[in-house]
mmCIF file of C-alpha atoms and ligand atoms in Angstrom:
data_model
loop_
_atom_site.group_PDB
_atom_site.id
_atom_site.type_symbol
_atom_site.label_atom_id
_atom_site.label_comp_id
_atom_site.label_asym_id
_atom_site.label_seq_id
_atom_site.Cartn_x
_atom_site.Cartn_y
_atom_site.Cartn_z
ATOM 1 C CA MET A 1 6.909 -49.649 -11.175
ATOM 2 C CA VAL A 2 4.721 -46.574 -10.957
ATOM 3 C CA GLN A 3 6.582 -43.371 -11.824
ATOM 4 C CA LEU A 4 5.710 -40.218 -9.945
ATOM 5 C CA ASN A 5 5.297 -36.817 -11.531
ATOM 6 C CA ASN A 6 8.815 -35.751 -10.627
ATOM 7 C CA ASN A 7 7.963 -32.110 -11.251
ATOM 8 C CA PHE A 8 6.558 -32.087 -7.725
ATOM 9 C CA LEU A 9 10.096 -32.539 -6.447
ATOM 10 C CA LYS A 10 11.047 -29.202 -8.001
ATOM 11 C CA LEU A 11 8.535 -27.278 -5.885
ATOM 12 C CA GLN A 12 10.112 -25.146 -3.193
ATOM 13 C CA ASP A 13 8.879 -26.070 0.324
ATOM 14 C CA ASN A 14 5.158 -26.414 0.912
ATOM 15 C CA TYR A 15 2.479 -24.156 -0.494
ATOM 16 C CA LEU A 16 3.216 -20.754 1.089
ATOM 17 C CA PHE A 17 0.062 -20.456 3.182
ATOM 18 C CA SER A 18 0.349 -24.058 4.437
ATOM 19 C CA THR A 19 3.880 -23.340 5.691
ATOM 20 C CA ILE A 20 2.634 -20.254 7.521
ATOM 21 C CA SER A 21 -0.306 -22.075 9.011
ATOM 22 C CA LYS A 22 2.013 -24.839 10.299
ATOM 23 C CA LYS A 23 4.368 -22.314 11.885
ATOM 24 C CA VAL A 24 1.468 -20.541 13.563
ATOM 25 C CA SER A 25 -0.023 -23.827 14.871
ATOM 26 C CA ASN A 26 3.319 -24.768 16.398
ATOM 27 C CA TYR A 27 3.639 -21.385 18.042
ATOM 28 C CA LYS A 28 0.060 -21.632 19.374
ATOM 29 C CA LYS A 29 0.714 -25.094 20.781
ATOM 30 C CA ASN A 30 3.636 -23.764 22.803
ATOM 31 C CA ASN A 31 1.907 -20.473 23.691
ATOM 32 C CA PRO A 32 -1.757 -21.350 24.177
ATOM 33 C CA ASN A 33 -2.637 -18.112 25.967
ATOM 34 C CA LYS A 34 -1.417 -15.713 23.316
ATOM 35 C CA ASN A 35 -3.999 -13.781 21.334
ATOM 36 C CA ILE A 36 -2.688 -14.143 17.794
ATOM 37 C CA ILE A 37 -4.009 -11.773 15.153
ATOM 38 C CA ASN A 38 -3.953 -13.236 11.673
ATOM 39 C CA MET A 39 -3.096 -10.751 8.950
ATOM 40 C CA GLY A 40 -1.482 -13.434 6.825
ATOM 41 C CA ILE A 41 -3.716 -15.302 4.393
ATOM 42 C CA GLY A 42 -6.277 -13.038 2.762
ATOM 43 C CA ASP A 43 -9.301 -14.656 4.345
ATOM 44 C CA VAL A 44 -12.385 -12.578 5.018
ATOM 45 C CA VAL A 45 -13.980 -12.231 8.469
ATOM 46 C CA LEU A 46 -17.310 -10.522 7.775
ATOM 47 C CA PRO A 47 -20.263 -12.906 7.394
ATOM 48 C CA LEU A 48 -22.099 -13.460 4.130
ATOM 49 C CA PRO A 49 -24.322 -10.589 2.966
ATOM 50 C CA GLU A 50 -27.942 -10.922 4.086
ATOM 51 C CA VAL A 51 -29.162 -11.191 0.450
ATOM 52 C CA CYS A 52 -27.089 -14.373 0.054
ATOM 53 C CA ILE A 53 -28.534 -15.969 3.168
ATOM 54 C CA GLU A 54 -32.079 -15.279 1.990
ATOM 55 C CA ALA A 55 -31.352 -16.597 -1.501
ATOM 56 C CA MET A 56 -29.736 -19.763 -0.152
ATOM 57 C CA GLN A 57 -32.632 -20.440 2.197
ATOM 58 C CA LYS A 58 -35.055 -20.214 -0.729
ATOM 59 C CA ALA A 59 -32.813 -22.391 -2.876
ATOM 60 C CA ILE A 60 -32.600 -25.059 -0.195
ATOM 61 C CA ILE A 61 -36.411 -25.198 0.009
ATOM 62 C CA GLU A 62 -36.445 -25.677 -3.781
ATOM 63 C CA MET A 63 -33.921 -28.494 -3.482
ATOM 64 C CA GLY A 64 -36.141 -30.199 -0.894
ATOM 65 C CA ASN A 65 -39.201 -30.189 -3.108
ATOM 66 C CA LYS A 66 -39.623 -32.833 -5.823
ATOM 67 C CA ASP A 67 -41.052 -30.292 -8.302
ATOM 68 C CA THR A 68 -38.198 -27.828 -8.004
ATOM 69 C CA PHE A 69 -35.308 -30.136 -7.086
ATOM 70 C CA LYS A 70 -32.146 -29.753 -9.220
ATOM 71 C CA GLY A 71 -29.631 -32.483 -9.941
ATOM 72 C CA TYR A 72 -26.482 -31.859 -11.965
ATOM 73 C CA GLY A 73 -26.404 -28.312 -13.241
ATOM 74 C CA PRO A 74 -24.711 -27.041 -16.409
ATOM 75 C CA GLU A 75 -20.932 -27.429 -16.011
ATOM 76 C CA GLN A 76 -20.420 -23.878 -17.241
ATOM 77 C CA GLY A 77 -22.819 -22.499 -14.628
ATOM 78 C CA TYR A 78 -26.480 -21.542 -14.618
ATOM 79 C CA GLU A 79 -27.485 -18.963 -17.181
ATOM 80 C CA PHE A 80 -29.235 -16.842 -14.545
ATOM 81 C CA LEU A 81 -25.848 -16.083 -12.958
ATOM 82 C CA ARG A 82 -23.841 -15.777 -16.178
ATOM 83 C CA GLU A 83 -26.380 -13.275 -17.491
ATOM 84 C CA LYS A 84 -26.140 -11.129 -14.368
ATOM 85 C CA ILE A 85 -22.333 -11.134 -14.550
ATOM 86 C CA ALA A 86 -22.323 -10.132 -18.229
ATOM 87 C CA THR A 87 -24.895 -7.382 -17.610
ATOM 88 C CA TYR A 88 -23.445 -5.832 -14.472
ATOM 89 C CA ASP A 89 -19.752 -6.753 -14.175
ATOM 90 C CA TYR A 90 -19.141 -6.249 -17.898
ATOM 91 C CA GLU A 91 -21.596 -3.429 -18.521
ATOM 92 C CA ASN A 92 -20.583 -1.677 -21.777
ATOM 93 C CA LEU A 93 -17.880 -4.288 -22.425
ATOM 94 C CA PRO A 94 -18.084 -6.891 -25.193
ATOM 95 C CA ILE A 95 -18.559 -9.939 -22.934
ATOM 96 C CA SER A 96 -21.572 -12.246 -23.275
ATOM 97 C CA PRO A 97 -22.921 -14.936 -20.902
ATOM 98 C CA ASP A 98 -21.634 -17.788 -23.092
ATOM 99 C CA GLU A 99 -18.065 -16.539 -22.562
ATOM 100 C CA ILE A 100 -18.390 -16.823 -18.766
ATOM 101 C CA PHE A 101 -17.589 -19.988 -16.808
ATOM 102 C CA ILE A 102 -18.778 -20.261 -13.189
ATOM 103 C CA SER A 103 -16.466 -22.168 -10.901
ATOM 104 C CA ASP A 104 -15.536 -23.041 -7.332
ATOM 105 C CA GLY A 105 -12.688 -20.517 -7.143
ATOM 106 C CA ALA A 106 -10.226 -18.412 -9.092
ATOM 107 C CA LYS A 107 -7.392 -20.510 -7.682
ATOM 108 C CA CYS A 108 -8.986 -23.667 -9.120
ATOM 109 C CA ASP A 109 -9.537 -21.967 -12.480
ATOM 110 C CA ILE A 110 -5.950 -20.733 -12.598
ATOM 111 C CA GLY A 111 -4.860 -24.317 -11.940
ATOM 112 C CA ARG A 112 -7.178 -25.740 -14.599
ATOM 113 C CA ILE A 113 -6.596 -23.234 -17.401
ATOM 114 C CA ILE A 114 -3.000 -24.220 -18.061
ATOM 115 C CA GLU A 115 -4.109 -27.626 -19.285
ATOM 116 C CA LEU A 116 -5.202 -25.883 -22.482
ATOM 117 C CA PHE A 117 -1.628 -25.021 -23.344
ATOM 118 C CA ASP A 118 1.331 -27.072 -24.481
ATOM 119 C CA THR A 119 4.045 -27.739 -21.923
ATOM 120 C CA ASN A 120 6.565 -26.049 -24.186
ATOM 121 C CA ASN A 121 4.871 -22.668 -23.984
ATOM 122 C CA SER A 122 7.020 -20.095 -22.255
ATOM 123 C CA ILE A 123 5.565 -18.170 -19.323
ATOM 124 C CA ALA A 124 6.120 -14.881 -17.539
ATOM 125 C CA VAL A 125 4.955 -13.977 -14.044
ATOM 126 C CA PRO A 126 5.178 -10.738 -12.105
ATOM 127 C CA ASP A 127 7.681 -10.976 -9.254
ATOM 128 C CA PRO A 128 6.418 -10.905 -6.527
ATOM 129 C CA VAL A 129 3.076 -12.571 -7.184
ATOM 130 C CA TYR A 130 0.421 -15.011 -5.931
ATOM 131 C CA PRO A 131 2.379 -18.311 -5.757
ATOM 132 C CA VAL A 132 -0.265 -20.397 -7.531
ATOM 133 C CA TYR A 133 0.856 -19.248 -11.009
ATOM 134 C CA VAL A 134 4.377 -20.548 -10.540
ATOM 135 C CA ASP A 135 3.513 -23.684 -8.558
ATOM 136 C CA THR A 136 0.900 -24.916 -11.041
ATOM 137 C CA ASN A 137 3.358 -24.483 -13.913
ATOM 138 C CA VAL A 138 6.080 -26.292 -11.993
ATOM 139 C CA ILE A 139 3.735 -29.247 -11.482
ATOM 140 C CA ALA A 140 2.792 -29.129 -15.183
ATOM 141 C CA GLY A 141 6.468 -29.368 -16.161
ATOM 142 C CA ARG A 142 6.816 -25.912 -17.655
ATOM 143 C CA SER A 143 9.273 -24.330 -15.205
ATOM 144 C CA GLY A 144 12.612 -26.093 -15.696
ATOM 145 C CA ASN A 145 14.828 -26.455 -12.642
ATOM 146 C CA PHE A 146 15.080 -24.161 -9.669
ATOM 147 C CA ASN A 147 18.234 -22.095 -9.468
ATOM 148 C CA ASN A 148 19.293 -21.759 -5.823
ATOM 149 C CA ILE A 149 21.529 -18.794 -6.597
ATOM 150 C CA ASN A 150 18.892 -16.408 -7.931
ATOM 151 C CA ASN A 151 15.892 -18.283 -6.446
ATOM 152 C CA LYS A 152 14.211 -18.499 -9.841
ATOM 153 C CA PHE A 153 13.020 -21.313 -12.091
ATOM 154 C CA GLU A 154 15.141 -21.404 -15.212
ATOM 155 C CA ASN A 155 12.281 -21.400 -17.758
ATOM 156 C CA ILE A 156 10.149 -18.736 -16.124
ATOM 157 C CA GLU A 157 10.475 -15.086 -17.045
ATOM 158 C CA TYR A 158 10.157 -13.042 -13.850
ATOM 159 C CA LEU A 159 8.743 -9.537 -14.295
ATOM 160 C CA THR A 160 10.293 -7.490 -11.531
ATOM 161 C CA MET A 161 7.983 -5.251 -9.519
ATOM 162 C CA ASN A 162 9.562 -3.128 -6.824
ATOM 163 C CA ALA A 163 9.662 0.372 -5.417
ATOM 164 C CA GLU A 164 12.277 1.344 -8.042
ATOM 165 C CA ASN A 165 9.942 0.707 -10.984
ATOM 166 C CA ASN A 166 6.873 1.848 -9.078
ATOM 167 C CA PHE A 167 5.592 -1.757 -9.147
ATOM 168 C CA VAL A 168 4.980 -1.598 -12.893
ATOM 169 C CA PRO A 169 6.435 -4.727 -14.506
ATOM 170 C CA SER A 170 8.411 -4.056 -17.668
ATOM 171 C CA ILE A 171 7.470 -5.629 -20.958
ATOM 172 C CA PRO A 172 9.800 -8.555 -21.806
ATOM 173 C CA GLN A 173 12.375 -7.969 -24.516
ATOM 174 C CA LYS A 174 11.594 -11.337 -26.055
ATOM 175 C CA LYS A 175 8.521 -13.368 -26.969
ATOM 176 C CA VAL A 176 6.652 -15.033 -24.097
ATOM 177 C CA ASP A 177 3.611 -17.205 -24.816
ATOM 178 C CA LEU A 178 1.624 -16.987 -21.597
ATOM 179 C CA ILE A 179 1.745 -13.921 -19.373
ATOM 180 C CA TYR A 180 0.198 -13.811 -15.936
ATOM 181 C CA LEU A 181 -0.876 -10.380 -14.724
ATOM 182 C CA CYS A 182 -2.622 -9.756 -11.421
ATOM 183 C CA PHE A 183 -4.076 -6.300 -10.718
ATOM 184 C CA PRO A 184 -4.806 -4.990 -8.156
ATOM 185 C CA ASN A 185 -1.739 -7.017 -7.427
ATOM 186 C CA ASN A 186 -1.499 -9.752 -4.857
ATOM 187 C CA PRO A 187 0.714 -9.245 -2.826
ATOM 188 C CA THR A 188 1.791 -5.617 -3.407
ATOM 189 C CA GLY A 189 -1.708 -4.102 -3.591
ATOM 190 C CA THR A 190 -0.548 -1.878 -6.456
ATOM 191 C CA VAL A 191 -2.474 -1.228 -9.683
ATOM 192 C CA LEU A 192 -1.855 -0.615 -13.391
ATOM 193 C CA ASN A 193 -3.453 2.294 -15.179
ATOM 194 C CA LYS A 194 -5.030 1.970 -18.630
ATOM 195 C CA GLU A 195 -1.959 3.137 -20.470
ATOM 196 C CA GLU A 196 0.280 0.602 -18.719
ATOM 197 C CA LEU A 197 -2.197 -2.218 -19.246
ATOM 198 C CA SER A 198 -2.601 -1.259 -22.937
ATOM 199 C CA LYS A 199 1.114 -1.899 -23.476
ATOM 200 C CA TRP A 200 0.594 -5.516 -22.399
ATOM 201 C CA VAL A 201 -2.334 -5.951 -24.757
ATOM 202 C CA GLU A 202 -0.238 -4.515 -27.589
ATOM 203 C CA TYR A 203 2.623 -6.837 -26.713
ATOM 204 C CA ALA A 204 0.311 -9.865 -26.658
ATOM 205 C CA LYS A 205 -1.125 -8.895 -30.051
ATOM 206 C CA GLN A 206 2.332 -8.473 -31.519
ATOM 207 C CA TYR A 207 3.630 -11.852 -30.302
ATOM 208 C CA ASN A 208 0.367 -13.842 -30.344
ATOM 209 C CA SER A 209 0.670 -14.301 -26.602
ATOM 210 C CA ILE A 210 -2.154 -14.878 -24.160
ATOM 211 C CA ILE A 211 -2.555 -12.819 -21.012
ATOM 212 C CA LEU A 212 -3.995 -14.619 -17.988
ATOM 213 C CA TYR A 213 -5.446 -11.662 -16.110
ATOM 214 C CA ASP A 214 -6.326 -12.185 -12.457
ATOM 215 C CA SER A 215 -8.627 -9.399 -11.309
ATOM 216 C CA ALA A 216 -9.898 -11.088 -8.154
ATOM 217 C CA TYR A 217 -9.454 -7.834 -6.215
ATOM 218 C CA GLU A 218 -10.996 -5.392 -8.728
ATOM 219 C CA ALA A 219 -13.889 -4.534 -6.384
ATOM 220 C CA PHE A 220 -11.408 -2.791 -4.064
ATOM 221 C CA ILE A 221 -10.412 -0.233 -6.722
ATOM 222 C CA THR A 222 -11.330 3.259 -5.540
ATOM 223 C CA ASP A 223 -9.482 5.325 -8.157
ATOM 224 C CA PRO A 224 -11.908 5.831 -11.074
ATOM 225 C CA SER A 225 -9.072 5.990 -13.614
ATOM 226 C CA ILE A 226 -7.903 2.424 -12.883
ATOM 227 C CA PRO A 227 -9.346 -0.342 -15.091
ATOM 228 C CA HIS A 228 -11.327 -3.071 -13.301
ATOM 229 C CA SER A 229 -11.177 -5.426 -16.251
ATOM 230 C CA ILE A 230 -8.573 -6.013 -18.942
ATOM 231 C CA TYR A 231 -11.452 -5.886 -21.439
ATOM 232 C CA GLU A 232 -11.605 -2.135 -20.882
ATOM 233 C CA ILE A 233 -8.564 -2.099 -23.164
ATOM 234 C CA GLU A 234 -9.287 -2.221 -26.885
ATOM 235 C CA ASP A 235 -8.731 -5.612 -28.495
ATOM 236 C CA ALA A 236 -8.105 -7.342 -25.150
ATOM 237 C CA THR A 237 -10.778 -9.921 -26.028
ATOM 238 C CA LYS A 238 -8.348 -11.167 -28.695
ATOM 239 C CA VAL A 239 -5.555 -11.850 -26.224
ATOM 240 C CA ALA A 240 -6.801 -12.186 -22.637
ATOM 241 C CA ILE A 241 -8.562 -14.539 -20.252
ATOM 242 C CA GLU A 242 -9.842 -12.947 -17.048
ATOM 243 C CA PHE A 243 -10.366 -14.515 -13.606
ATOM 244 C CA ARG A 244 -12.661 -13.095 -10.959
ATOM 245 C CA SER A 245 -13.999 -14.274 -7.659
ATOM 246 C CA PHE A 246 -16.766 -13.656 -5.128
ATOM 247 C CA SER A 247 -14.399 -14.715 -2.317
ATOM 248 C CA LYS A 248 -13.039 -11.367 -1.261
ATOM 249 C CA THR A 249 -15.914 -9.181 -2.434
ATOM 250 C CA ALA A 250 -18.843 -11.051 -0.920
ATOM 251 C CA GLY A 251 -17.104 -13.212 1.670
ATOM 252 C CA PHE A 252 -17.324 -16.476 -0.314
ATOM 253 C CA THR A 253 -13.961 -17.931 0.763
ATOM 254 C CA GLY A 254 -15.835 -20.722 2.542
ATOM 255 C CA LEU A 255 -18.833 -20.883 0.185
ATOM 256 C CA ARG A 256 -16.771 -21.032 -3.049
ATOM 257 C CA CYS A 257 -17.828 -19.283 -6.234
ATOM 258 C CA ALA A 258 -15.835 -17.498 -8.916
ATOM 259 C CA TYR A 259 -15.770 -17.165 -12.666
ATOM 260 C CA THR A 260 -13.482 -17.049 -15.664
ATOM 261 C CA VAL A 261 -14.072 -15.177 -18.909
ATOM 262 C CA ILE A 262 -12.799 -16.728 -22.125
ATOM 263 C CA PRO A 263 -13.808 -14.534 -25.077
ATOM 264 C CA ASN A 264 -15.022 -16.052 -28.340
ATOM 265 C CA ASN A 265 -12.266 -14.093 -30.066
ATOM 266 C CA LEU A 266 -9.518 -16.185 -28.487
ATOM 267 C CA VAL A 267 -8.613 -18.585 -31.248
ATOM 268 C CA ILE A 268 -5.436 -20.601 -31.720
ATOM 269 C CA ASN A 269 -4.970 -22.634 -34.913
ATOM 270 C CA ASN A 270 -8.665 -22.309 -35.733
ATOM 271 C CA THR A 271 -9.640 -23.649 -32.317
ATOM 272 C CA LYS A 272 -11.595 -21.507 -29.935
ATOM 273 C CA LEU A 273 -10.082 -21.669 -26.455
ATOM 274 C CA LEU A 274 -13.571 -21.410 -25.055
ATOM 275 C CA ASP A 275 -14.559 -24.707 -26.751
ATOM 276 C CA LEU A 276 -11.489 -26.456 -25.366
ATOM 277 C CA TYR A 277 -12.181 -25.111 -21.897
ATOM 278 C CA ARG A 278 -15.812 -26.266 -22.075
ATOM 279 C CA ARG A 279 -14.515 -29.714 -23.028
ATOM 280 C CA LEU A 280 -12.038 -29.632 -20.138
ATOM 281 C CA ILE A 281 -14.522 -28.672 -17.455
ATOM 282 C CA SER A 282 -17.174 -31.070 -18.700
ATOM 283 C CA THR A 283 -14.599 -33.819 -18.193
ATOM 284 C CA LYS A 284 -13.254 -32.699 -14.837
ATOM 285 C CA PHE A 285 -15.891 -30.596 -13.128
ATOM 286 C CA ASN A 286 -19.584 -30.852 -12.339
ATOM 287 C CA GLY A 287 -20.246 -27.222 -11.659
ATOM 288 C CA VAL A 288 -20.945 -25.167 -8.576
ATOM 289 C CA SER A 289 -23.967 -26.057 -6.452
ATOM 290 C CA TYR A 290 -27.303 -24.464 -7.355
ATOM 291 C CA VAL A 291 -27.607 -23.055 -3.826
ATOM 292 C CA THR A 292 -24.242 -21.289 -4.094
ATOM 293 C CA GLN A 293 -25.014 -19.872 -7.531
ATOM 294 C CA LYS A 294 -28.305 -18.517 -6.189
ATOM 295 C CA ALA A 295 -26.332 -16.801 -3.420
ATOM 296 C CA ALA A 296 -24.020 -15.234 -6.006
ATOM 297 C CA GLU A 297 -26.958 -14.141 -8.185
ATOM 298 C CA ALA A 298 -28.503 -12.333 -5.210
ATOM 299 C CA LEU A 299 -25.493 -10.015 -5.082
ATOM 300 C CA TYR A 300 -26.667 -8.424 -8.343
ATOM 301 C CA SER A 301 -29.522 -6.510 -6.766
ATOM 302 C CA PHE A 302 -29.751 -3.097 -5.135
ATOM 303 C CA ASP A 303 -29.471 -4.589 -1.623
ATOM 304 C CA GLY A 304 -26.700 -6.925 -2.777
ATOM 305 C CA PHE A 305 -24.606 -4.056 -4.158
ATOM 306 C CA MET A 306 -25.125 -2.028 -0.983
ATOM 307 C CA GLN A 307 -24.162 -4.916 1.302
ATOM 308 C CA VAL A 308 -21.032 -5.771 -0.689
ATOM 309 C CA ASN A 309 -19.968 -2.127 -0.827
ATOM 310 C CA LYS A 310 -20.334 -1.843 2.926
ATOM 311 C CA ASN A 311 -18.008 -4.816 3.442
ATOM 312 C CA ILE A 312 -15.458 -3.470 0.986
ATOM 313 C CA GLU A 313 -15.481 -0.079 2.683
ATOM 314 C CA TYR A 314 -14.973 -1.815 6.023
ATOM 315 C CA TYR A 315 -11.837 -3.594 4.789
ATOM 316 C CA LEU A 316 -10.531 -0.496 3.004
ATOM 317 C CA ASN A 317 -10.902 1.429 6.248
ATOM 318 C CA ASN A 318 -8.763 -1.244 7.967
ATOM 319 C CA ALA A 319 -6.215 -0.865 5.167
ATOM 320 C CA LYS A 320 -6.097 2.884 5.787
ATOM 321 C CA ILE A 321 -5.560 2.362 9.513
ATOM 322 C CA ILE A 322 -2.637 0.038 8.744
ATOM 323 C CA LYS A 323 -1.095 2.411 6.217
ATOM 324 C CA ASP A 324 -1.477 5.427 8.491
ATOM 325 C CA LYS A 325 0.251 3.616 11.342
ATOM 326 C CA LEU A 326 3.102 2.451 9.097
ATOM 327 C CA ASN A 327 3.540 6.031 7.893
ATOM 328 C CA GLU A 328 3.599 7.260 11.452
ATOM 329 C CA LEU A 329 6.311 4.689 12.236
ATOM 330 C CA SER A 330 8.262 5.768 9.114
ATOM 331 C CA ILE A 331 7.900 2.313 7.551
ATOM 332 C CA SER A 332 7.440 2.578 3.754
ATOM 333 C CA SER A 333 4.382 0.845 2.478
ATOM 334 C CA PHE A 334 2.597 0.358 -0.844
ATOM 335 C CA GLY A 335 -0.891 -0.703 -1.916
ATOM 336 C CA GLY A 336 -3.793 -0.562 0.517
ATOM 337 C CA GLU A 337 -5.676 2.142 -1.395
ATOM 338 C CA ASN A 338 -7.170 0.122 -4.234
ATOM 339 C CA SER A 339 -6.589 -3.174 -2.521
ATOM 340 C CA PRO A 340 -6.942 -4.999 0.800
ATOM 341 C CA TYR A 341 -3.191 -5.740 0.802
ATOM 342 C CA ILE A 342 -0.445 -3.571 2.249
ATOM 343 C CA TRP A 343 3.103 -4.288 1.160
ATOM 344 C CA LEU A 344 5.688 -2.910 3.529
ATOM 345 C CA LYS A 345 9.433 -2.516 3.271
ATOM 346 C CA ILE A 346 10.922 -4.304 6.252
ATOM 347 C CA PRO A 347 13.001 -1.929 8.373
ATOM 348 C CA ASN A 348 16.667 -2.574 9.222
ATOM 349 C CA ASN A 349 17.305 -4.934 6.301
ATOM 350 C CA MET A 350 15.829 -7.894 8.134
ATOM 351 C CA ASN A 351 14.871 -10.761 5.821
ATOM 352 C CA SER A 352 11.224 -11.655 5.274
ATOM 353 C CA TRP A 353 11.066 -14.904 7.269
ATOM 354 C CA ASP A 354 13.055 -13.436 10.196
ATOM 355 C CA PHE A 355 10.615 -10.543 10.262
ATOM 356 C CA PHE A 356 7.724 -13.029 10.170
ATOM 357 C CA ASP A 357 9.149 -14.842 13.228
ATOM 358 C CA MET A 358 9.870 -11.597 15.049
ATOM 359 C CA LEU A 359 6.361 -10.263 14.464
ATOM 360 C CA LEU A 360 4.760 -13.552 15.499
ATOM 361 C CA THR A 361 6.738 -13.905 18.706
ATOM 362 C CA THR A 362 6.927 -10.299 19.869
ATOM 363 C CA ALA A 363 3.606 -8.853 18.646
ATOM 364 C CA ASN A 364 1.614 -12.053 18.024
ATOM 365 C CA ILE A 365 0.790 -10.803 14.543
ATOM 366 C CA VAL A 366 0.833 -13.137 11.550
ATOM 367 C CA GLY A 367 1.707 -11.631 8.166
ATOM 368 C CA THR A 368 3.132 -13.073 4.958
ATOM 369 C CA PRO A 369 6.855 -12.939 4.158
ATOM 370 C CA GLY A 370 7.481 -11.192 0.850
ATOM 371 C CA SER A 371 9.966 -13.801 -0.326
ATOM 372 C CA GLY A 372 7.125 -16.356 -0.391
ATOM 373 C CA PHE A 373 5.755 -14.458 -3.408
ATOM 374 C CA GLY A 374 8.979 -14.485 -5.429
ATOM 375 C CA PRO A 375 12.634 -13.480 -5.150
ATOM 376 C CA THR A 376 11.928 -9.739 -5.508
ATOM 377 C CA GLY A 377 9.645 -10.003 -2.463
ATOM 378 C CA GLU A 378 12.644 -10.537 -0.196
ATOM 379 C CA GLY A 379 12.887 -7.665 2.263
ATOM 380 C CA TYR A 380 9.156 -6.955 2.022
ATOM 381 C CA PHE A 381 6.170 -8.163 4.029
ATOM 382 C CA ARG A 382 2.422 -8.349 3.341
ATOM 383 C CA LEU A 383 -0.328 -7.432 5.801
ATOM 384 C CA THR A 384 -3.990 -7.879 4.977
ATOM 385 C CA ALA A 385 -6.916 -5.676 5.880
ATOM 386 C CA PHE A 386 -9.159 -8.745 6.122
ATOM 387 C CA ASN A 387 -9.708 -8.633 9.841
ATOM 388 C CA SER A 388 -12.092 -7.023 12.282
ATOM 389 C CA LEU A 389 -11.653 -3.324 12.937
ATOM 390 C CA GLU A 390 -10.975 -4.172 16.566
ATOM 391 C CA ASN A 391 -8.156 -6.600 15.710
ATOM 392 C CA THR A 392 -6.706 -4.170 13.191
ATOM 393 C CA LEU A 393 -6.529 -1.473 15.853
ATOM 394 C CA ILE A 394 -5.023 -3.859 18.425
ATOM 395 C CA SER A 395 -2.409 -5.081 15.953
ATOM 396 C CA MET A 396 -1.368 -1.531 15.048
ATOM 397 C CA ASP A 397 -1.067 -0.709 18.727
ATOM 398 C CA ARG A 398 1.218 -3.717 19.158
ATOM 399 C CA LEU A 399 3.282 -2.626 16.160
ATOM 400 C CA GLU A 400 3.794 0.762 17.749
ATOM 401 C CA HIS A 401 5.317 -0.946 20.779
ATOM 402 C CA ILE A 402 7.935 -2.813 18.816
ATOM 403 C CA PHE A 403 9.044 0.034 16.487
HETATM 404 C C1 LIG B 501 -3.856 -14.732 -0.317
HETATM 405 O O1 LIG B 501 -3.766 -14.558 0.886
HETATM 406 O O2 LIG B 501 -2.958 -14.429 -1.107
HETATM 407 C C2 LIG B 501 -5.113 -15.331 -0.835
HETATM 408 O O3 LIG B 501 -6.052 -15.448 0.173
HETATM 409 C C3 LIG B 501 -4.902 -16.638 -1.357
HETATM 410 C C4 LIG B 501 -6.053 -17.095 -2.171
HETATM 411 O O4 LIG B 501 -6.969 -16.332 -2.486
HETATM 412 O O5 LIG B 501 -6.024 -18.269 -2.532
#
């Protein structure tokens, strides 16, 4: 008889954003006339930058012509895009095009990367954090069982991030093999400065650990002292893999394009991780479409930079509107300055899912319950700035009526 991967049975509920989407659909079915404003999943609303549209139109013409048609592309991504990324995103940093892997999303890369590592490796995750890190490791059999008392998996080291420690996770007292860090953080919207990030690089060097650094939101950093890349820290190429995405910066959530950097310096037992990863993706992945990669390449031009910056400023302005209103209502909030996410402390000790229901039914606003991101998220709630200005203003007006 076929045996299932029983690790799936250890997962808690459905994937967070699927649970939310189901709850919202049910509410909509029973309340078809309500105007629901979605500030839950971090999905962009502004259309693709004009430079991308032009580049895709040209690329489609090429694909329709027998002399310029492209079949399978390189699994690692076209060199024209990898070169642009190395030149502009890693300007003055020791990253070369052959260390960059183009993909269909940071989420997919985060899911794929763990296949490089033995199941017995120990892992640490910030708490709260993007649920994909934990869920993928549960499925891979690395988590141990779920403990219903503390709401943690027994083999995962949770790095607490809360208002008390200023959302700076403390370095573990023991050795951990794989450490996930996500900054600007999803969901809290908080950042690490160079000094704080350096401590993690030092730790990883000391224990031969690997840091899986998710910097999908780096383009939202406004404070010039905050690092955009972990490779701004000396020696980080010896200990860190970095994930980035065009989803939130250029509105590619529906188009799909991202990339992962695996430096040549990352070597375990004389094996370069980059070679293993190339082997993995050539087995499981056929690359991102030529048309999409042309769209991404077009972002690395004067007009591309201007158009992306305009979109980022638009979302950051929404974030400011949200934060200002929360301040006015005396609701503590974090993030939102170097990030599109605002992390608020729920008033009156209400729990995260009760607050979710209350907000949905009384203000028709969808947010994300903090507990969905980890046990320390209980009592907190995430709102995103990824909406139209108009909807952001309406939602804040509604909030004012319920507080
Ligand atoms: C989020 O809302 O946390 C993100 O949109 C999820 C994702 O990027 O997959």
